[in-house]
Coordinates of C-alpha atoms in Angstrom, one line a residue:
X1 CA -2.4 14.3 -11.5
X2 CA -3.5 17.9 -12.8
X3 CA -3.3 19.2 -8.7
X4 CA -1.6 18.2 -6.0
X5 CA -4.6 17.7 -4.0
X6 CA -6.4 15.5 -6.4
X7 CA -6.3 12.1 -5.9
X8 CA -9.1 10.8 -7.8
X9 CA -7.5 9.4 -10.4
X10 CA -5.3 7.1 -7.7
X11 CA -6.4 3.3 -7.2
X12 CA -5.8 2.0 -4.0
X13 CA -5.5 -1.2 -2.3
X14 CA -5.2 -2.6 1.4
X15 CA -4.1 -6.2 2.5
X16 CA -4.7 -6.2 6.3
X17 CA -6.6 -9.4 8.0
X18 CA -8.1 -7.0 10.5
X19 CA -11.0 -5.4 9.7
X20 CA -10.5 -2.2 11.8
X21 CA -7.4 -1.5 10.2
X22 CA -8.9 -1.7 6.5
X23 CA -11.8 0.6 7.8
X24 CA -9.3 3.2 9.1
X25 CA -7.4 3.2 5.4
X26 CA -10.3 3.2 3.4
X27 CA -11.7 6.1 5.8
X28 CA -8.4 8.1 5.3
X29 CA -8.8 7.2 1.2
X30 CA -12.4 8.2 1.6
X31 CA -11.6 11.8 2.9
X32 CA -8.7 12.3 0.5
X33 CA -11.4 11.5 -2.7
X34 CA -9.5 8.6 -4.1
X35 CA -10.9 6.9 -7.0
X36 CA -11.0 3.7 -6.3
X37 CA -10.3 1.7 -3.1
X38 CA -10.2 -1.7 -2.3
X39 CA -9.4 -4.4 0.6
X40 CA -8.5 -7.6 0.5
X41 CA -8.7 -9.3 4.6
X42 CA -6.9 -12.4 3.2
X43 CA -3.0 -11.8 2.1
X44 CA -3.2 -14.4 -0.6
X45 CA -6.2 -12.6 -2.0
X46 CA -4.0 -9.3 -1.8
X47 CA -1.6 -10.6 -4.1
X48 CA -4.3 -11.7 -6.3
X49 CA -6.1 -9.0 -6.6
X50 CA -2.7 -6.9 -7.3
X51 CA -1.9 -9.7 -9.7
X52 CA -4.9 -9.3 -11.4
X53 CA -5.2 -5.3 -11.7
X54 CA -1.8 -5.4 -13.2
X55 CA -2.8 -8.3 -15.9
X56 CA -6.4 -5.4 -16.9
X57 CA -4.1 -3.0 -17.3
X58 CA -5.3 -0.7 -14.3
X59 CA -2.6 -1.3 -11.9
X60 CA -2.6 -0.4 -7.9
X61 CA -1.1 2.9 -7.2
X62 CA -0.8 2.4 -4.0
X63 CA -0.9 -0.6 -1.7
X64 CA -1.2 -0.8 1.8
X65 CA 0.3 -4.0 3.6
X66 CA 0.5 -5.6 7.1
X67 CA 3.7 -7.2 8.2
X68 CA 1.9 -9.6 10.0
X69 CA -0.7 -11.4 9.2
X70 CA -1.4 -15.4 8.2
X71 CA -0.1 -17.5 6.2
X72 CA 1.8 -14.6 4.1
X73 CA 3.3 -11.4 5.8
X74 CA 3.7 -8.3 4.0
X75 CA 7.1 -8.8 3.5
X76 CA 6.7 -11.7 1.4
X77 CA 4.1 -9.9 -0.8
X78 CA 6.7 -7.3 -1.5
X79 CA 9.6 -9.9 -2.3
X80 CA 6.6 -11.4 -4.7
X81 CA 6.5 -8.0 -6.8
X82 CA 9.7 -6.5 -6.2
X83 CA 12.2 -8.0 -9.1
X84 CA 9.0 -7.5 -11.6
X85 CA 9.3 -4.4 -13.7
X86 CA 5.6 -4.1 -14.5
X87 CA 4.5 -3.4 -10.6
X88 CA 7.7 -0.7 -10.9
X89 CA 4.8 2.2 -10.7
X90 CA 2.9 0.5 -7.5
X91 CA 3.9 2.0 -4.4
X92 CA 4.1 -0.2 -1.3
X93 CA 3.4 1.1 2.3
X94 CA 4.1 -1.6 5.0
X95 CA 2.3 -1.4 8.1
X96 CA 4.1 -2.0 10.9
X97 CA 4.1 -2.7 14.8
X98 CA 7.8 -3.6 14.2
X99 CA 10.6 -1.4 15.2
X100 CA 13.2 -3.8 14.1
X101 CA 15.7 -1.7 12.0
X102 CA 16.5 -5.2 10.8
X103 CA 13.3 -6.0 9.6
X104 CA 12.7 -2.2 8.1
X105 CA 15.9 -2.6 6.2
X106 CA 14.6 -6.1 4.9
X107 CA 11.1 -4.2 3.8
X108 CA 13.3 -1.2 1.8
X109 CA 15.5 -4.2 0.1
X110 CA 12.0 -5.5 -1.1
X111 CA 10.2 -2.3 -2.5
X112 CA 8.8 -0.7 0.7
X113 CA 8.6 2.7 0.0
X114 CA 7.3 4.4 3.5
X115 CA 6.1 2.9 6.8
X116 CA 3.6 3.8 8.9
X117 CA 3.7 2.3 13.2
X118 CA 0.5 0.3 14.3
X119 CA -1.7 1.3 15.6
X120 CA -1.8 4.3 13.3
X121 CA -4.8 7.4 13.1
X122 CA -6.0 8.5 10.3
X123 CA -3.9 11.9 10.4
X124 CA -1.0 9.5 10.4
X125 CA -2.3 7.9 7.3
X126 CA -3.6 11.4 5.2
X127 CA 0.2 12.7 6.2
X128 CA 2.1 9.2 4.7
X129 CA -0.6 8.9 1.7
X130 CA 0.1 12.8 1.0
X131 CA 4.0 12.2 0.9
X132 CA 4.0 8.8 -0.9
X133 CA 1.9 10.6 -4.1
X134 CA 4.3 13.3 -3.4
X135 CA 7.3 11.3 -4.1
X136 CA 5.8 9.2 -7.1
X137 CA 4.7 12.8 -9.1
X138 CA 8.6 13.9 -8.7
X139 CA 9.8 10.5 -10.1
X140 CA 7.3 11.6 -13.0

């Protein structure tokens, strides 16, 4: 990234089974100009999907995930990717309704690296998206 404020080049994904809460991401992606965004409403497609970006060669910067949905939670996406060196350079963000410093401290052990509450505006997500790329240009 030539400028801090261009996020273009930045593919993003987001695993929520509510639709409202996909919209609001994509909307906050939308305004920042990021390159490519997708949603999955199905965690098992999620994982698929990030699977299958890693396998092209054009891997998920960043990935937006709901503790709680069906079937899979987020946390078990992130236990799915987080021993596997070649997802090393996705960066996780776990929404949460959750408060639990238990259940944070779980989501950090697995690869979490920020957390936004539920329900969250999309200020709240522009601010977290901002600071995540932040953080991954300084481990650059």
């Amino acid at each position: 990234m030539k400028n801090k404020n261009d996020f273009s080049n930045l593919k993003a994904l987001t695993v929520d089974d509510h639709a409202l809460a996909r919209r609001i991401v994509t909307n906050a992606l939308e305004s920042l100009q990021v390159g490519i965004i997708d949603e999955a409403p199905d965690p098992l497609q999620g994982q698929t999907m990030i699977e299958q970006a890693q396998r092209i060669g054009k891997p998920y910067d960043l990935v937006f995930l709901d503790w709680s949905m069906p079937s899979l939670e987020g946390i078990d996406i992130l236990r799915h990717f987080q021993d596997k060196p070649e997802h090393a350079n996705t960066s996780f963000i776990m929404f949460t309704a959750a408060s639990e410093k238990g259940e944070m401290l779980q989501a950090v052990r697995a690869g979490v690296i920020a957390f936004i509450p539920k329900p969250a505006s999309q200020e709240t997500i522009i601010q977290k998206i901002k600071e995540v790329v932040a953080l991954r240009e300084n481990k650059k």
